[in-house]
Amino acid sequence: MTFLFSFRLCQGISQEKALFYPSMANEEDDPIIQEIDVFLARSLLEKLYLFQYPIRPASMTYDDVTHLSAKIKPKQQKVELEMAIDTLNPNYCRSKGEQIALNVDGTCTDETSTYSSKLMDKQTFCSSQAASNVSRYAAAVYKKGELHLTPLHGILQLRPSFTYLDKADAKHREREAANEGGDSSQDEAEDDVKQITVRFSRPETEQARQRRVQSYEFLQKRQAEEHWVHLHYYGLKDSRSEHERQYLFSQGHGLAENTELIKSPSEYLMMLMPPSVEEENNKPMAPSNVLSMAQLRTLPLADQIKILMKNVKVMPFANLLSLLGSGTDPTAVLRCVQQVALLVQGNWVVKSDVLYPKDTSSPHSGVPAEVLCRGRDFVMWKFTQDRWVVRKEVAAVTKLCPEDVKDFLEHMSVARINKGWEFMLPYDEDFVKKHPDIVQRQQMLWMGIQAKLEKVYNLLKEHLTPKKQEAQTAHPLLVSGEQRVNMAKAKVKQNYGQLEKEFQKQKAEMKSNDASAKTDVPNIRIKEEPVSVEEPMDTSAHEGLNNGLVNGLHPAQGSTEPVNGHLPGGCIDRVAQELKAFVSSTFKKQFVLTLSELKRLFNLHLASLPPGHTLFSGISDKMLQDMVLDTGCKQILVPFPPQTAASPDELKVYALWEAGDTYDQHRQVLLEIFSKNYRVRRNVIQNQLSQECGEDLNKQEVDRVLKDCCVSYGGMWYLKGTVQS
């Protein structure tokens, strides 16, 4: 149809070699013997298929084979071809052919029979794609010094189909089933009644629909639904075949040249031999969350920076430039990195909304992404003020679970024993000096974030304002745990006079029965408790929590302050009464609590109390556990699995033994069951309750007891707070 190009045949080497070896093409002893014009025929474009048949005996060619029928599924490029078998050939085994026909069709012959002649006289061939990319293949016809090429639309390999064997097996199974069914009586058939359960399908979600559409069964069903298109076979010497064969030649190469095909030799070569993608398909697939540096550098600069920051989380600007490769414009990098990261101590930390996109939630607690972003922004803001952050302070302000807070801190800091969490990278003074405009812009962003945190967490503005402006340009002073204890001792000595006056005033008001609580002020000693390995004890008022608390106390006037953990005598009873009231009311609502959950509820209770309340004087874990036992609760020794990941506080389970209602006995039996079993099935619980209580409990009563003390997970029942996911 259109002249494409021409090539020359050389006596010693081909033109293809001459393209790659110019020195050989210049040899004078290799003359050109013929020039052949090549034409591209488009008449059969997207219609021409190449069929590859199985190897047959040399004495039998496909010209002699009679094609009975053919059909195709165009979308799948699937072909079924039915060929007649020469039953008169001396190599054909007639007895075997009769046996196969008998196994497939049986003794009766009707329209549904596969072999109507009671002899296997035909064979079916099914196709499969020989190559996924056929753009480089073409059918060529050489005629009168011209080579005509027609691109192939598909290459199909035809292989014998043995579906008739499946049909024979099905016939055999039907005969056996009929023989077995004939032996049974009609009465037995009527007695065989099965119960049928009717279920109504739930509305299909979008996510479930996508999984169903991508499943193998759905694809197989879609392929089976495509209708066959029946074809008519024309032999090699048929006039219709001769007519169609003329379309293999270019029809209009005598016309004017098509300007669309005026290309350079290299472009022509690329069109004829496009780069192969099969090698890339054969490479092992990497995990979906892994991206090689070669693949990364093919992405736009903004996407490269976002992926790097999302994976590394904290990075100096110099390291970021080195990962992006040489020749990258630093100005463009600065412009892009500010969209996905914030500046903390001269280093770039990925933004919270990049790690926690919208409509996601915490894998630990299920908290929505918006709350997680606020909590992580608070941690990042704390590191803009100091190199050290205390985990308990963050948890107290953000009210998030410990696992989420730990994730925030691990993103950008390292835990130090007896010190807290230290920012993982040193202060980058070089970047701060080179880019003061960026630093100033980031400071303005942090001021906006600070204002939002102040509103959300009700933080005092005086505590939000950095006390030391030089913290941004110099390394902050590091204070060890021992130094903090010494600071606490000095503070107590300074306030000794005030504490003595308050103590004498409380002593005069004490009742006679509180004489045992009298203490000798000069003999007061500082109780040096060991500092926690996880977090340091913060004794500095100006470095405490930015929510109006100093060491957990509201600095309100008239509040009762403990002296090194010792309360004034008159305050002890009030604290005990308040604590007992809280524990009693909590267990009457919950019935079963772990120590971890009880402490969480107690912290929420403290947050709801007004400043100066007696409970702010400090409640230790031991005081809380002793009060639980004093209010009539018992510790349930649940046999947790040996490989449990629960914390020590989660292993301590307490339950209200007597609530004063009609279900006390039932709950006690239930708690005895869980003191011997970590998880129990419902029928076991119901049987045990019936045996111990001497009565048959209905479903509502059992549900009431289980609701008070247990939770269901995976068909099993656990005590509240003991489920290990």
XYZ file of C-alpha atoms in Angstrom:
725
model
C 0.000 0.000 0.000
C 2.820 2.373 0.816
C 6.513 2.116 0.035
C 8.405 1.579 3.275
C 12.104 1.234 2.548
C 14.578 -0.906 0.638
C 17.590 -2.938 1.674
C 20.582 -4.409 -0.091
C 21.931 -7.923 -0.123
C 25.711 -8.146 0.060
C 27.739 -11.076 -0.964
C 29.654 -11.502 2.310
C 27.602 -9.871 5.057
C 23.969 -8.858 5.450
C 22.724 -5.296 5.637
C 21.694 -5.915 9.287
C 25.331 -6.594 10.216
C 26.429 -3.583 8.241
C 24.281 -1.362 10.449
C 26.074 -2.529 13.579
C 29.543 -2.998 12.123
C 30.291 0.047 9.906
C 33.860 -1.049 9.382
C 32.667 -4.222 7.670
C 30.327 -2.262 5.405
C 33.224 -0.318 3.988
C 35.059 -3.354 2.749
C 35.469 -3.156 -1.016
C 35.538 -6.938 -1.516
C 31.865 -7.293 -0.495
C 29.830 -5.881 -3.406
C 26.061 -5.423 -3.470
C 24.411 -8.098 -5.579
C 20.720 -7.088 -5.313
C 18.428 -4.395 -3.906
C 14.971 -5.512 -2.742
C 12.105 -3.091 -2.129
C 10.007 -3.754 0.970
C 6.314 -2.832 1.120
C 3.853 -2.784 4.005
C 0.442 -4.315 3.221
C -2.425 -3.061 5.366
C -5.420 -4.817 3.849
C -5.378 -7.622 6.449
C -4.238 -5.447 9.327
C -5.631 -6.788 12.658
C -7.147 -9.730 10.754
C -4.169 -11.976 10.023
C -3.387 -14.859 12.413
C -0.616 -17.425 12.252
C -1.681 -20.964 13.241
C 0.969 -23.433 14.367
C -0.198 -27.041 14.000
C 1.292 -30.104 15.706
C 3.913 -32.063 13.809
C 2.331 -34.723 11.611
C 3.836 -37.549 9.586
C 5.799 -36.417 6.558
C 3.501 -38.408 4.265
C 0.480 -36.399 5.425
C 0.244 -32.676 4.694
C -2.398 -30.223 5.764
C -3.488 -29.872 2.164
C -4.930 -33.361 2.447
C -6.701 -32.767 5.754
C -10.412 -32.050 5.687
C -11.423 -29.295 8.081
C -14.947 -29.962 9.274
C -15.577 -26.784 11.279
C -13.851 -23.892 13.020
C -14.915 -21.235 15.533
C -13.218 -18.321 17.253
C -13.630 -15.979 20.244
C -12.113 -12.729 18.901
C -11.642 -10.939 22.224
C -9.757 -13.859 23.754
C -8.106 -14.852 20.455
C -9.184 -18.425 21.138
C -9.798 -20.846 18.264
C -11.233 -24.355 18.135
C -10.620 -26.324 14.965
C -12.220 -29.680 14.174
C -10.350 -31.884 11.675
C -11.365 -35.144 10.097
C -9.171 -38.173 10.707
C -8.372 -40.440 7.787
C -9.817 -43.719 9.087
C -8.668 -45.533 5.924
C -5.038 -44.813 6.620
C -3.121 -48.037 7.363
C -1.669 -46.393 10.492
C -5.182 -45.867 11.953
C -6.188 -48.410 14.643
C -9.852 -49.114 13.970
C -10.530 -51.146 17.130
C -9.157 -48.373 19.313
C -11.282 -45.800 17.475
C -14.423 -47.864 18.025
C -13.631 -48.309 21.722
C -13.169 -44.550 22.232
C -16.461 -43.792 20.447
C -18.257 -46.405 22.588
C -16.850 -44.921 25.823
C -17.854 -41.400 24.817
C -21.322 -41.920 23.300
C -22.398 -45.311 24.626
C -24.505 -47.701 22.598
C -27.217 -45.250 21.536
C -26.743 -42.831 18.661
C -28.552 -39.498 18.502
C -27.933 -35.869 17.571
C -25.906 -35.229 20.738
C -23.395 -37.968 19.948
C -19.825 -36.862 19.453
C -19.005 -39.599 16.944
C -22.075 -40.347 14.812
C -20.258 -43.026 12.786
C -19.496 -45.025 15.986
C -15.845 -44.456 15.179
C -13.414 -41.763 16.273
C -13.251 -40.051 12.902
C -12.384 -36.481 13.948
C -10.152 -34.605 16.349
C -10.514 -31.167 17.985
C -7.647 -28.691 18.344
C -7.701 -25.781 20.829
C -5.472 -22.739 20.580
C -3.236 -20.920 23.035
C -1.250 -17.738 22.486
C 2.321 -18.469 21.533
C 3.541 -14.911 22.207
C 2.035 -12.051 24.178
C 3.631 -9.360 21.996
C 3.313 -9.999 18.259
C 4.019 -6.440 17.115
C 7.425 -7.495 15.756
C 6.129 -10.402 13.685
C 4.840 -10.202 10.112
C 3.953 -12.495 7.229
C 6.165 -11.933 4.182
C 5.476 -12.660 0.523
C 8.253 -12.329 -2.085
C 7.148 -11.651 -5.630
C 8.940 -10.149 -8.626
C 11.775 -8.599 -6.628
C 9.441 -7.120 -3.994
C 8.988 -8.164 -0.397
C 5.481 -7.509 1.012
C 4.992 -7.563 4.786
C 1.659 -7.870 6.641
C 1.746 -7.440 10.450
C 0.358 -10.382 12.404
C -2.503 -9.828 14.827
C -1.854 -13.053 16.736
C 0.164 -16.250 16.794
C -1.827 -19.250 17.991
C -0.565 -22.738 18.729
C -3.139 -25.468 18.126
C -2.939 -28.494 20.412
C -5.163 -31.588 20.560
C -8.140 -31.266 22.913
C -9.101 -34.300 25.002
C -12.498 -33.124 26.239
C -14.016 -36.332 24.893
C -12.235 -38.170 27.719
C -14.038 -35.961 30.250
C -17.293 -36.782 28.506
C -16.533 -40.505 28.750
C -15.836 -40.173 32.497
C -19.103 -38.302 32.979
C -21.016 -41.037 31.137
C -19.358 -43.653 33.339
C -20.331 -41.824 36.532
C -23.926 -41.457 35.299
C -24.154 -45.192 34.690
C -22.829 -45.989 38.162
C -25.219 -43.502 39.780
C -28.143 -44.994 37.854
C -27.217 -48.512 38.963
C -26.932 -47.475 42.616
C -30.175 -45.500 42.459
C -32.089 -48.427 41.017
C -31.296 -50.651 43.999
C -32.868 -48.304 46.558
C -36.605 -48.276 47.181
C -39.013 -45.362 46.900
C -39.587 -45.352 50.682
C -35.920 -44.813 51.358
C -35.929 -41.880 48.972
C -38.818 -40.292 50.831
C -37.110 -40.767 54.219
C -33.984 -38.989 53.040
C -35.096 -35.492 54.029
C -32.504 -32.829 54.709
C -32.950 -29.583 56.559
C -32.443 -26.518 54.392
C -31.104 -23.269 55.834
C -32.247 -20.135 54.063
C -29.803 -17.240 54.082
C -30.237 -13.773 52.679
C -27.251 -12.223 50.968
C -25.885 -9.006 52.361
C -25.440 -5.896 50.227
C -22.105 -6.119 48.446
C -19.600 -3.420 49.364
C -17.426 -1.694 46.782
C -14.291 -3.361 48.154
C -15.887 -6.817 47.994
C -17.072 -6.152 44.439
C -13.563 -5.224 43.315
C -12.139 -8.416 44.854
C -14.830 -10.473 43.126
C -14.185 -8.838 39.740
C -10.442 -9.537 40.041
C -10.897 -13.164 41.099
C -9.938 -16.093 38.870
C -13.476 -17.527 38.935
C -14.987 -14.273 37.693
C -12.477 -14.021 34.831
C -13.169 -17.620 33.845
C -16.896 -16.883 33.870
C -16.435 -13.792 31.695
C -14.398 -15.775 29.204
C -17.010 -18.520 29.099
C -19.780 -15.966 28.432
C -18.187 -14.765 25.176
C -20.005 -16.296 22.231
C -18.246 -18.402 19.621
C -18.114 -17.056 16.047
C -18.344 -19.931 13.612
C -15.990 -19.832 10.642
C -15.975 -21.487 7.249
C -12.828 -23.229 6.072
C -11.588 -22.823 2.494
C -8.931 -25.120 1.140
C -5.601 -24.077 -0.292
C -6.704 -24.335 -3.908
C -10.149 -22.797 -3.410
C -10.900 -19.634 -5.414
C -11.876 -17.734 -2.258
C -8.493 -18.562 -0.727
C -6.749 -17.331 -3.845
C -8.726 -14.083 -3.688
C -7.899 -13.481 -0.006
C -4.229 -14.270 -0.647
C -3.992 -11.227 -2.897
C -4.507 -9.006 0.154
C -1.031 -10.033 1.335
C 0.395 -7.722 -1.336
C 0.549 -3.961 -0.999
C -2.244 -2.526 -3.132
C -1.105 1.062 -3.704
C 2.685 1.164 -3.782
C 2.634 2.781 -7.206
C 0.969 5.904 -5.800
C 2.741 8.932 -4.390
C 4.775 8.477 -1.259
C 3.069 8.893 2.064
C 4.797 11.674 3.950
C 3.885 10.035 7.258
C 6.445 7.324 6.627
C 9.389 9.593 5.847
C 11.589 8.707 8.805
C 15.276 8.327 9.523
C 16.957 4.890 9.221
C 17.214 4.570 13.010
C 13.483 5.246 13.376
C 12.675 2.650 10.729
C 14.860 0.143 12.556
C 13.113 0.928 15.840
C 9.724 0.368 14.183
C 10.807 -2.990 12.785
C 12.630 -4.120 15.957
C 10.997 -2.419 18.967
C 12.655 -2.946 22.349
C 11.519 -6.155 23.967
C 9.518 -6.055 27.176
C 9.661 -9.803 27.749
C 12.883 -9.518 29.741
C 11.232 -7.092 32.140
C 8.243 -9.426 32.530
C 10.536 -12.321 33.378
C 12.185 -10.428 36.234
C 11.004 -11.483 39.701
C 8.328 -9.180 41.041
C 9.385 -7.094 44.033
C 7.016 -6.527 46.962
C 4.443 -3.786 46.424
C 6.006 -1.615 49.138
C 9.574 -1.895 47.746
C 10.871 0.494 45.084
C 14.395 0.309 43.699
C 16.470 3.451 43.255
C 16.422 2.935 39.475
C 12.613 2.879 39.489
C 12.503 5.788 41.919
C 14.516 8.073 39.655
C 12.040 7.550 36.824
C 9.358 9.341 38.863
C 8.851 13.113 39.051
C 11.003 14.954 41.592
C 8.079 15.664 43.942
C 7.110 11.976 44.032
C 10.712 10.925 44.643
C 10.988 13.238 47.652
C 7.627 12.143 49.035
C 8.521 8.446 48.820
C 11.947 8.989 50.386
C 10.606 11.077 53.265
C 7.739 8.660 53.891
C 10.170 5.744 54.227
C 13.054 7.477 56.058
C 10.868 9.923 58.070
C 13.816 12.054 59.310
C 16.637 13.181 57.023
C 19.208 15.973 56.731
C 18.989 18.019 53.548
C 22.469 16.905 52.422
C 21.466 13.228 52.595
C 18.300 13.928 50.641
C 20.292 15.574 47.838
C 22.708 12.633 47.670
C 19.838 10.136 47.292
C 18.274 12.118 44.456
C 21.428 11.837 42.372
C 23.883 14.292 40.904
C 22.610 17.167 38.840
C 19.432 17.699 40.871
C 18.623 21.362 41.426
C 18.783 22.110 45.211
C 16.268 24.941 44.822
C 13.712 22.596 43.287
C 14.372 20.067 46.050
C 13.808 22.735 48.709
C 10.574 23.749 47.066
C 9.295 20.145 46.968
C 10.477 19.011 50.402
C 8.536 21.777 52.130
C 5.326 20.253 50.777
C 5.856 16.906 52.520
C 8.097 17.694 55.530
C 8.686 20.169 58.352
C 11.974 21.505 59.724
C 12.906 20.249 63.195
C 16.350 21.136 64.615
C 17.672 21.795 61.103
C 16.506 18.376 59.805
C 13.465 17.512 57.714
C 10.745 15.368 59.328
C 7.903 13.997 57.209
C 4.509 15.603 57.807
C 1.913 13.724 59.800
C -0.743 13.830 57.078
C 1.662 12.055 54.704
C 2.046 9.130 57.119
C -1.610 9.139 58.157
C -3.740 10.014 55.117
C -7.378 10.957 55.416
C -9.926 8.180 56.082
C -7.291 5.945 57.718
C -7.010 4.908 61.350
C -4.519 3.642 63.914
C -3.681 -0.084 63.664
C -3.393 -0.185 67.469
C -6.404 1.718 68.789
C -8.527 2.531 65.735
C -8.195 6.274 66.364
C -8.900 8.288 63.165
C -6.059 9.857 61.201
C -7.011 13.412 62.221
C -6.401 12.667 65.913
C -3.147 10.838 65.132
C -1.864 13.809 63.119
C -2.555 16.179 66.022
C -0.735 13.918 68.468
C 2.281 13.491 66.204
C 2.404 17.247 65.517
C 2.559 17.788 69.282
C 5.577 15.450 69.513
C 7.291 17.240 66.614
C 6.589 20.616 68.239
C 8.092 19.388 71.524
C 11.299 18.500 69.655
C 11.470 22.023 68.233
C 11.724 23.224 71.855
C 14.073 20.626 73.327
C 16.134 17.607 72.321
C 14.434 15.451 74.959
C 10.801 14.376 75.261
C 9.194 12.271 77.993
C 6.766 9.675 76.727
C 4.410 9.930 79.713
C 4.079 13.672 79.186
C 3.024 13.137 75.569
C 0.504 10.449 76.553
C -0.960 12.677 79.287
C -1.521 15.582 76.876
C -2.672 13.709 73.753
C -4.725 11.050 75.615
C -3.616 8.471 73.023
C -2.761 4.835 73.715
C 0.892 4.014 74.561
C 1.427 2.132 71.281
C 0.505 5.153 69.158
C 2.714 7.460 71.239
C 5.591 5.013 70.938
C 5.186 4.969 67.146
C 5.370 8.790 67.063
C 8.566 8.826 69.100
C 10.227 5.992 67.162
C 9.695 7.949 63.925
C 12.056 10.719 65.013
C 13.870 9.853 68.257
C 15.803 7.220 70.165
C 15.082 6.027 73.716
C 17.846 6.670 76.270
C 17.888 4.915 79.637
C 17.073 7.252 82.547
C 16.809 10.203 80.174
C 13.806 9.860 77.864
C 13.567 10.098 74.091
C 16.286 12.050 72.274
C 15.914 13.441 68.756
C 17.730 10.947 66.528
C 19.802 13.415 64.453
C 22.183 16.151 65.615
C 21.308 19.793 65.103
C 22.102 20.731 61.470
C 23.786 24.116 61.877
C 25.048 24.165 58.277
C 21.558 24.092 56.795
C 20.287 26.742 59.235
C 23.147 29.110 58.306
C 22.834 28.556 54.542
C 19.035 28.905 54.342
C 17.820 31.482 56.898
C 14.754 32.292 54.762
C 13.609 28.659 54.880
C 14.185 28.545 58.638
C 12.132 31.713 59.141
C 9.279 30.357 57.015
C 9.278 27.091 58.961
C 9.202 29.002 62.270
C 6.060 30.770 61.093
C 4.494 27.425 60.232
C 5.314 26.117 63.698
C 3.702 29.179 65.253
C 0.475 28.305 63.424
C 0.696 24.678 64.538
C 1.365 25.849 68.102
C -1.813 27.952 68.049
C -3.870 24.941 66.911
C -2.368 22.721 69.608
C -3.158 25.353 72.213
C -6.855 25.275 71.274
C -7.138 21.496 70.931
C -5.288 20.480 74.102
C -6.178 23.570 76.188
C -2.508 24.342 76.768
C -1.399 27.439 78.672
C 0.169 30.037 76.390
C 2.971 30.841 78.803
C 4.066 27.214 78.664
C 3.810 27.058 74.899
C 6.229 29.978 74.436
C 9.836 28.738 74.263
C 11.790 29.841 77.304
C 15.153 29.816 75.575
C 15.436 31.368 72.147
C 18.937 30.012 71.693
C 17.545 26.511 71.550
C 17.265 26.802 67.770
C 20.917 27.674 67.268
C 22.766 25.788 69.987
C 22.668 22.325 71.495
C 20.369 22.288 74.573
C 21.769 21.349 77.953
C 21.349 17.669 78.847
C 20.237 16.891 82.407
C 20.700 13.360 83.755
C 18.348 11.573 86.122
C 20.731 11.950 89.070
C 20.940 15.703 88.523
C 17.169 15.936 88.533
C 16.988 14.117 91.881
C 19.531 16.588 93.322
C 17.430 19.454 91.974
C 14.405 18.000 93.773
C 16.352 17.816 97.058
C 17.402 21.449 96.744
C 13.842 22.499 96.038
C 12.565 20.716 99.165
C 15.193 22.436 101.339
C 14.205 25.830 99.930
C 10.555 25.257 100.751
C 11.279 23.707 104.152
C 10.053 26.721 106.115
C 6.780 26.932 104.264
C 6.233 23.193 104.549
C 6.872 23.308 108.321
C 4.217 26.009 108.842
C 1.660 24.090 106.836
C 2.470 20.904 108.698
C 2.043 22.569 112.121
C -1.290 23.996 111.020
C -2.524 20.591 109.910
C -1.175 19.019 113.101
C -3.270 21.354 115.285
C -6.426 20.402 113.412
C -5.836 16.675 113.630
C -8.220 14.607 115.717
C -7.149 12.422 118.595
C -7.411 9.247 116.546
C -4.872 10.640 114.091
C -2.059 10.741 116.682
C -0.329 7.890 114.920
C 0.044 10.086 111.877
C 2.172 12.651 113.691
C 5.670 12.975 112.365
C 8.756 14.825 113.443
C 9.544 17.515 110.856
C 13.320 17.659 111.560
C 13.507 13.918 110.848
C 11.991 14.247 107.383
C 14.151 12.462 104.833
C 13.945 12.527 101.090
C 12.815 9.209 99.762
C 15.061 8.446 96.795
C 13.017 6.099 94.659
C 14.692 4.411 91.684
C 14.076 6.251 88.450
C 12.092 4.343 85.806
C 14.156 2.784 83.051
C 11.616 3.865 80.446
C 11.057 7.485 81.343
C 12.769 10.026 83.644
C 11.129 11.690 86.630
C 10.561 15.351 85.820
C 10.916 17.554 88.916
C 11.315 20.928 87.208
C 8.268 23.162 87.144
C 9.278 25.142 84.089
C 10.175 22.022 82.076
C 7.065 20.002 82.924
C 3.952 19.354 80.900
C 2.599 22.253 78.928
C -0.911 21.684 80.211
C -0.741 23.408 83.590
C 0.582 20.370 85.468
C 3.839 20.202 87.418
C 4.732 16.578 88.206
C 1.008 15.760 87.824
C -0.175 18.567 90.184
C -2.212 21.654 89.420
C -0.238 24.664 90.771
C -3.331 26.255 92.316
C -3.290 28.268 95.474
C -4.431 26.468 98.582
C -3.650 23.001 97.190
C -2.281 20.350 99.500
C 1.283 19.466 98.420
C 2.921 16.237 99.569
C 6.412 16.310 101.000
C 8.453 13.729 99.072
C 5.447 11.398 98.808
C 4.244 11.856 102.420
C 0.857 13.500 102.859
C -0.038 15.657 105.885
C -2.032 13.612 108.369
C -5.479 15.147 107.813
C -5.188 14.717 104.055
C -4.641 10.957 104.166
C -8.234 10.134 105.071
C -9.666 12.463 102.445
C -7.483 10.952 99.717
C -8.453 7.428 100.818
C -12.151 8.314 100.802
C -11.973 9.892 97.332
C -9.952 6.982 95.950
C -12.304 4.416 97.484
C -15.327 6.184 96.031
C -13.729 6.160 92.565
C -12.730 2.467 92.719
C -16.109 1.380 94.084
C -18.136 3.246 91.481
C -15.862 2.084 88.665
C -16.089 -1.618 89.495
C -19.856 -1.439 89.961
C -20.041 -0.325 86.340
C -17.304 -2.516 84.830
C -17.152 -5.567 87.211
C -13.841 -6.770 85.635
C -10.816 -4.558 84.924
C -7.125 -5.017 84.286
C -4.726 -2.769 86.189
C -3.801 -1.057 82.908
C -7.431 -0.188 82.127
C -8.076 0.928 85.735
C -5.116 3.319 85.577
C -6.387 4.725 82.293
C -9.828 5.363 83.769
C -8.220 6.939 86.849
C -6.222 9.340 84.660
C -9.404 10.340 82.843
C -11.055 10.896 86.233
C -8.172 13.126 87.323
C -8.469 15.170 84.146
C -12.113 15.920 84.975
C -11.365 17.156 88.538
C -10.912 20.842 89.389
C -7.441 22.211 90.283
C -6.369 21.650 93.896
C -8.338 18.419 94.374
C -6.970 16.037 97.005
C -6.395 13.230 94.496
C -3.702 15.359 92.796
C -1.459 14.764 95.818
C -0.130 11.640 94.101
C -1.497 8.074 93.932
C 0.965 5.220 93.453
C 0.184 1.899 91.778
C 0.443 0.108 95.125
C -2.077 2.458 96.766
C -4.471 1.880 93.862
C -4.144 -1.915 94.033
C -4.546 -1.975 97.816
C -7.697 0.117 97.554
C -9.097 -2.285 94.925
C -8.675 -5.193 97.325
C -10.141 -3.181 100.232
C -13.370 -2.463 98.292
C -14.286 -6.160 98.055
C -12.573 -6.988 94.765
C -10.381 -10.016 94.138
C -7.489 -10.606 91.794
C -8.272 -13.274 89.187
C -5.179 -15.279 88.249
C -5.990 -15.804 84.579
C -3.709 -18.434 82.953
C -2.451 -16.347 80.024
C -0.710 -18.112 77.098
C 3.069 -18.550 77.571
C 3.907 -16.399 74.526
C 1.639 -13.499 75.478
C 2.735 -9.970 74.559
C 0.716 -8.340 77.340
C 2.378 -5.869 79.710
C 2.596 -6.626 83.468
C -0.296 -4.229 84.155
C -2.444 -6.065 81.598
C -1.733 -9.408 83.304
C -3.228 -8.204 86.593
C -6.990 -8.761 86.447
C -9.336 -7.626 89.230
C -13.058 -8.385 89.583
C -15.828 -7.243 91.906
C -16.670 -10.326 93.984
C -19.936 -9.140 95.546
C -22.101 -6.423 94.017
C -25.158 -7.062 96.235
C -27.511 -8.214 93.451
C -29.026 -11.565 92.436
C -26.213 -12.345 89.988
C -23.352 -12.430 92.515
C -23.255 -16.235 92.646
C -23.334 -16.540 88.863
C -20.477 -14.071 88.443
C -18.418 -15.879 91.087
C -18.855 -19.191 89.246
C -17.871 -17.466 85.999
C -14.740 -15.962 87.578
C -13.753 -19.368 88.963
C -13.983 -20.772 85.437
C -11.631 -18.092 84.092
C -9.176 -18.637 86.939
C -8.520 -22.041 85.318
C -9.038 -21.214 81.621
C -7.837 -18.332 79.470
C -10.748 -18.653 77.029
C -13.955 -20.707 77.215
C -16.820 -21.615 74.914
C -20.336 -20.467 75.746
C -21.821 -23.954 76.151
C -19.155 -24.821 78.748
C -20.003 -21.667 80.708
C -23.735 -22.350 80.549
C -23.350 -25.975 81.683
C -21.086 -24.963 84.587
C -23.513 -22.256 85.703
C -26.421 -24.711 85.658
C -24.495 -27.271 87.719
C -23.163 -24.855 90.323
C -26.299 -22.744 90.745
C -28.676 -25.714 90.672
C -31.101 -24.175 88.194
C -31.609 -23.912 84.455
C -30.687 -20.409 83.359
C -32.365 -18.934 80.348
C -30.488 -17.200 77.564
C -31.181 -13.674 78.883
C -29.688 -14.467 82.299
C -26.548 -16.013 80.805
C -26.177 -13.039 78.454
C -26.439 -10.666 81.430
C -23.633 -12.422 83.324
C -21.412 -12.650 80.239
C -21.987 -8.997 79.399
C -20.896 -7.947 82.898
C -17.578 -9.807 82.884
C -16.635 -11.081 79.422
C -16.158 -10.260 75.752
C -16.592 -12.536 72.749
C -13.880 -12.864 70.102
C -13.637 -15.512 67.373
C -16.371 -17.705 68.871
C -14.650 -17.816 72.287
C -15.305 -15.865 75.503
C -12.570 -13.975 77.401
C -12.517 -11.868 80.529
C -12.604 -8.157 79.758
C -9.222 -6.756 78.811
C -7.512 -10.150 78.370
C -8.022 -10.667 74.615
C -4.676 -10.891 72.810
C -5.073 -9.956 69.132
